[in-house]
Short mmCIF file of C-alpha atoms in Angstrom, two decimals:
data_model
loop_
_atom_site.label_atom_id
_atom_site.label_comp_id
_atom_site.label_asym_id
_atom_site.label_seq_id
_atom_site.Cartn_x
_atom_site.Cartn_y
_atom_site.Cartn_z
CA GLN A 1 -102.50 -53.07 -44.99
CA ALA A 2 -105.19 -54.75 -47.15
CA ILE A 3 -107.92 -52.85 -45.32
CA LEU A 4 -106.00 -49.57 -45.78
CA ALA A 5 -105.61 -50.27 -49.55
CA GLN A 6 -109.35 -50.96 -49.92
CA ALA A 7 -110.16 -47.70 -48.15
CA VAL A 8 -107.91 -45.77 -50.55
CA LEU A 9 -109.54 -47.42 -53.60
CA ALA A 10 -113.00 -46.64 -52.24
CA ARG A 11 -112.15 -42.93 -51.83
CA GLU A 12 -110.71 -42.78 -55.36
CA SER A 13 -113.81 -44.52 -56.86
CA VAL A 14 -116.05 -41.67 -55.73
CA GLY A 15 -113.63 -38.98 -56.86
CA LEU A 16 -112.01 -38.27 -53.54
CA SER A 17 -108.30 -37.95 -53.19
CA PRO A 18 -106.56 -40.40 -50.90
CA ALA A 19 -106.56 -39.42 -47.25
CA PRO A 20 -103.28 -37.90 -46.20
CA SER A 21 -100.93 -40.24 -44.39
CA PRO A 22 -100.94 -39.59 -40.66
CA VAL A 23 -97.91 -37.65 -39.50
CA PRO A 24 -96.14 -39.61 -36.77
CA ARG A 25 -96.15 -37.75 -33.47
CA ARG A 26 -92.72 -36.88 -32.16
CA ALA A 27 -92.01 -37.56 -28.52
CA PRO A 28 -91.74 -34.35 -26.53
CA ALA A 29 -88.20 -33.24 -25.80
CA PRO A 30 -87.16 -33.97 -22.21
CA PRO A 31 -86.97 -30.88 -20.02
CA PRO A 32 -83.44 -29.52 -19.62
CA ALA A 33 -81.68 -30.97 -16.60
CA MET A 34 -81.35 -28.56 -13.71
CA ALA A 35 -77.87 -27.84 -12.42
CA TYR A 36 -76.60 -28.67 -8.96
CA THR A 37 -76.75 -25.80 -6.48
CA VAL A 38 -73.98 -25.41 -3.90
CA ARG A 39 -74.98 -23.27 -0.92
CA TYR A 40 -72.23 -22.00 1.36
CA PHE A 41 -70.51 -18.88 2.61
CA ASP A 42 -68.26 -16.81 0.36
CA LEU A 43 -65.19 -18.57 1.74
CA PRO A 44 -62.70 -21.15 0.36
CA ALA A 45 -63.64 -23.47 3.22
CA LEU A 46 -65.79 -26.60 3.55
CA ALA A 47 -67.56 -26.21 0.19
CA GLU A 48 -64.29 -25.74 -1.65
CA PRO A 49 -63.49 -29.42 -2.40
CA ILE A 50 -67.02 -29.78 -3.78
CA ARG A 51 -66.65 -26.71 -5.99
CA LEU A 52 -63.24 -27.90 -7.22
CA LEU A 53 -64.57 -31.34 -8.18
CA LEU A 54 -67.54 -29.83 -10.00
CA HIS A 55 -65.19 -27.56 -11.95
CA LEU A 56 -62.81 -30.42 -12.75
CA GLY A 57 -65.69 -32.60 -13.91
CA LYS A 58 -67.20 -29.77 -15.96
CA ILE A 59 -70.45 -30.34 -14.08
CA ASP A 60 -72.81 -27.40 -14.28
CA PHE A 61 -73.67 -25.89 -10.91
CA ALA A 62 -74.96 -22.71 -9.31
CA ASP A 63 -72.67 -21.35 -6.61
CA GLU A 64 -75.00 -19.76 -4.09
CA LYS A 65 -73.10 -17.61 -1.58
CA VAL A 66 -74.74 -17.05 1.81
CA SER A 67 -73.83 -13.93 3.76
CA PHE A 68 -73.28 -14.09 7.51
CA LYS A 69 -76.26 -11.74 7.86
CA GLU A 70 -78.51 -14.17 5.98
CA TRP A 71 -77.23 -17.24 7.79
CA PRO A 72 -79.64 -17.32 10.79
CA GLU A 73 -82.63 -17.57 8.43
CA VAL A 74 -80.92 -19.90 5.97
CA LYS A 75 -79.90 -22.17 8.83
CA LYS A 76 -83.56 -22.90 9.61
CA THR A 77 -84.07 -24.30 6.11
CA THR A 78 -81.18 -26.81 6.18
CA LYS A 79 -81.39 -30.48 7.10
CA TRP A 80 -78.81 -30.39 9.90
CA GLY A 81 -78.63 -26.66 10.58
CA GLN A 82 -75.33 -26.32 8.76
CA VAL A 83 -73.72 -25.79 5.38
CA PRO A 84 -72.48 -26.69 2.84
CA VAL A 85 -75.66 -27.97 1.28
CA VAL A 86 -75.88 -29.23 -2.29
CA TYR A 87 -79.24 -29.42 -4.04
CA ALA A 88 -79.23 -32.12 -6.71
CA PRO A 89 -80.98 -31.66 -10.08
CA ASN A 90 -83.90 -33.76 -8.75
CA GLY A 91 -84.26 -31.44 -5.73
CA MET A 92 -82.63 -33.78 -3.20
CA GLU A 93 -80.81 -31.99 -0.37
CA MET A 94 -77.30 -33.42 -0.01
CA THR A 95 -75.10 -32.59 2.99
CA GLN A 96 -71.84 -33.36 4.82
CA THR A 97 -68.62 -32.24 3.15
CA LYS A 98 -66.75 -35.54 3.19
CA ALA A 99 -69.76 -37.50 1.92
CA LEU A 100 -70.25 -34.97 -0.88
CA THR A 101 -66.56 -35.04 -1.77
CA ARG A 102 -66.64 -38.83 -2.07
CA TYR A 103 -69.88 -38.70 -4.07
CA PHE A 104 -68.53 -36.28 -6.65
CA GLY A 105 -65.16 -38.02 -6.57
CA LYS A 106 -66.98 -41.10 -7.88
CA GLN A 107 -68.43 -39.04 -10.74
CA VAL A 108 -65.31 -37.15 -11.81
CA SER A 109 -62.36 -38.70 -13.64
CA TRP A 110 -58.92 -37.38 -14.39
CA GLY A 111 -56.75 -38.22 -17.38
CA ARG A 112 -57.85 -38.50 -20.99
CA LYS A 113 -61.44 -39.61 -21.29
CA ASN A 114 -62.24 -43.03 -22.72
CA LEU A 115 -58.67 -44.23 -22.25
CA ILE A 116 -57.60 -46.95 -19.88
CA PHE A 117 -55.66 -44.57 -17.64
CA SER A 118 -58.65 -42.30 -17.03
CA LYS A 119 -59.35 -42.78 -13.31
CA LYS A 120 -62.05 -41.70 -10.90
CA MET A 121 -61.01 -39.18 -8.26
CA TYR A 122 -62.36 -41.48 -5.55
CA PRO A 123 -60.77 -44.89 -6.14
CA SER A 124 -62.76 -48.08 -6.62
CA ASP A 125 -59.90 -50.08 -5.09
CA ALA A 126 -60.81 -50.64 -1.43
CA MET A 127 -57.29 -50.25 -0.01
CA LEU A 128 -56.54 -47.09 -1.98
CA ALA A 129 -59.92 -45.66 -0.97
CA PHE A 130 -59.03 -46.40 2.65
CA GLN A 131 -55.71 -44.54 2.29
CA VAL A 132 -57.55 -41.58 0.78
CA ASP A 133 -60.10 -41.49 3.61
CA GLU A 134 -57.40 -41.95 6.24
CA LEU A 135 -55.44 -38.93 5.02
CA ILE A 136 -58.54 -36.75 4.76
CA ASP A 137 -59.41 -37.68 8.34
CA ALA A 138 -55.88 -36.75 9.40
CA PHE A 139 -56.46 -33.26 7.96
CA GLU A 140 -59.76 -33.20 9.85
CA ASP A 141 -57.78 -33.85 13.04
CA VAL A 142 -55.83 -30.69 12.25
CA ARG A 143 -59.03 -28.70 11.76
CA LEU A 144 -60.49 -29.95 15.02
CA LYS A 145 -57.43 -28.62 16.87
CA LEU A 146 -58.37 -25.16 15.57
CA VAL A 147 -62.09 -25.28 16.37
CA PRO A 148 -61.79 -24.32 20.09
CA THR A 149 -59.87 -21.15 19.16
CA PHE A 150 -62.91 -19.73 17.34
CA LYS A 151 -64.70 -19.54 20.70
CA LEU A 152 -62.06 -17.26 22.23
CA LYS A 153 -63.41 -13.72 22.48
CA ASP A 154 -60.15 -11.91 23.12
CA GLN A 155 -58.39 -11.37 19.77
CA ALA A 156 -54.87 -11.42 21.20
CA GLU A 157 -55.59 -14.62 23.12
CA LYS A 158 -57.08 -16.22 20.00
CA GLU A 159 -54.07 -15.40 17.82
CA ALA A 160 -51.62 -16.53 20.50
CA ALA A 161 -53.41 -19.87 20.84
CA ARG A 162 -53.24 -20.46 17.10
CA LYS A 163 -49.60 -19.49 16.85
CA ALA A 164 -48.81 -21.99 19.61
CA LEU A 165 -50.56 -24.76 17.64
CA PHE A 166 -48.42 -24.10 14.56
CA ALA A 167 -45.14 -23.46 16.41
CA ASP A 168 -42.47 -26.15 16.61
CA GLY A 169 -43.75 -28.80 19.00
CA GLY A 170 -47.33 -27.50 18.70
CA GLU A 171 -50.15 -29.99 18.19
CA ILE A 172 -50.89 -28.91 14.62
CA ALA A 173 -47.21 -28.72 13.70
CA GLU A 174 -46.76 -32.30 14.87
CA LEU A 175 -49.78 -33.49 12.90
CA LEU A 176 -48.62 -31.75 9.71
CA THR A 177 -45.18 -33.34 10.12
CA LYS A 178 -46.82 -36.77 10.29
CA ILE A 179 -49.07 -36.02 7.30
CA GLU A 180 -46.08 -34.91 5.25
CA ALA A 181 -44.20 -38.10 6.16
CA ALA A 182 -47.17 -40.21 5.06
CA SER A 183 -47.62 -38.34 1.77
CA GLY A 184 -46.25 -39.35 -1.62
CA ASP A 185 -43.78 -37.26 -3.58
CA LYS A 186 -46.09 -36.37 -6.46
CA PHE A 187 -49.55 -37.25 -5.15
CA MET A 188 -50.81 -37.61 -1.61
CA VAL A 189 -51.48 -41.35 -1.75
CA GLY A 190 -51.20 -44.25 -4.17
CA GLY A 191 -49.17 -42.42 -6.81
CA THR A 192 -52.36 -41.12 -8.38
CA PHE A 193 -54.52 -37.97 -8.34
CA THR A 194 -57.41 -38.43 -5.88
CA ILE A 195 -59.73 -36.46 -3.66
CA ALA A 196 -56.97 -36.61 -1.03
CA ASP A 197 -55.04 -34.14 -3.20
CA ILE A 198 -58.16 -32.00 -3.56
CA TRP A 199 -58.62 -32.00 0.22
CA CYS A 200 -54.98 -31.15 0.88
CA PHE A 201 -55.10 -28.26 -1.61
CA PHE A 202 -58.32 -26.79 -0.24
CA PHE A 203 -57.52 -27.15 3.46
CA LEU A 204 -53.94 -25.87 3.50
CA ASN A 205 -54.81 -22.93 1.28
CA PHE A 206 -57.78 -22.09 3.50
CA LEU A 207 -55.45 -21.96 6.51
CA ARG A 208 -53.22 -19.40 4.79
CA CYS A 209 -55.91 -17.35 3.01
CA GLY A 210 -56.06 -14.78 5.83
CA PHE A 211 -59.43 -15.76 7.29
CA VAL A 212 -57.89 -17.62 10.25
CA ASP A 213 -56.24 -14.87 12.26
CA GLY A 214 -52.93 -15.77 13.82
CA VAL A 215 -51.94 -18.35 11.19
CA SER A 216 -48.97 -17.16 9.17
CA ALA A 217 -49.34 -17.29 5.39
CA ASP A 218 -45.90 -18.92 5.13
CA PHE A 219 -46.52 -21.75 7.64
CA LEU A 220 -46.19 -24.30 4.83
CA ASP A 221 -42.54 -23.42 4.25
CA LYS A 222 -41.65 -26.02 6.88
CA TYR A 223 -43.48 -28.75 4.92
CA PRO A 224 -42.10 -28.70 1.36
CA LYS A 225 -43.92 -31.87 0.26
CA LEU A 226 -47.27 -30.35 1.19
#
């Protein structure tokens, strides 16, 4: 400071005005964060729980719909040759529906923010998290019963096979009966809103959306808790 004062006095002694004070440089603004990109078909299927969580969490994302015509070329660009794929803001390619659902479930809360009863959609409690995962895997067992029917070429045979799965005594009917028995009255598990509820909502509504031929839209009438 003493040196600066002497410099100012020296400039004034020879008739020069004081040097202007240096303007502090402002740090450049950080670039705007890129949104997540969800890449999947235009179906309420395996990307749906991810989309729902992003909406619930008010997380900005681009919903990139892939047509079945585009799929062969898009498939070559994916990590595992399948979708959904989520591209993170840093460019990371994220895959696998259940892993993505748990990841976003850890980011998204429900309830009033900043209050003690605001809870993450994927529980931090180990036992409750286990119950959530167990129920989601039970729904996956239902889906796996359907997978072989997509390989049937004959439409009548395909629809008949699916109707048999959902009929009384059918393998899917028995699984849904067990899932209903294991479910809570208000929420699927633990008396709280979790990704198990998100999974139940997406999967059962996908089954009755009309895409899966041979599955009646009213099949849920037999399972009032679901």
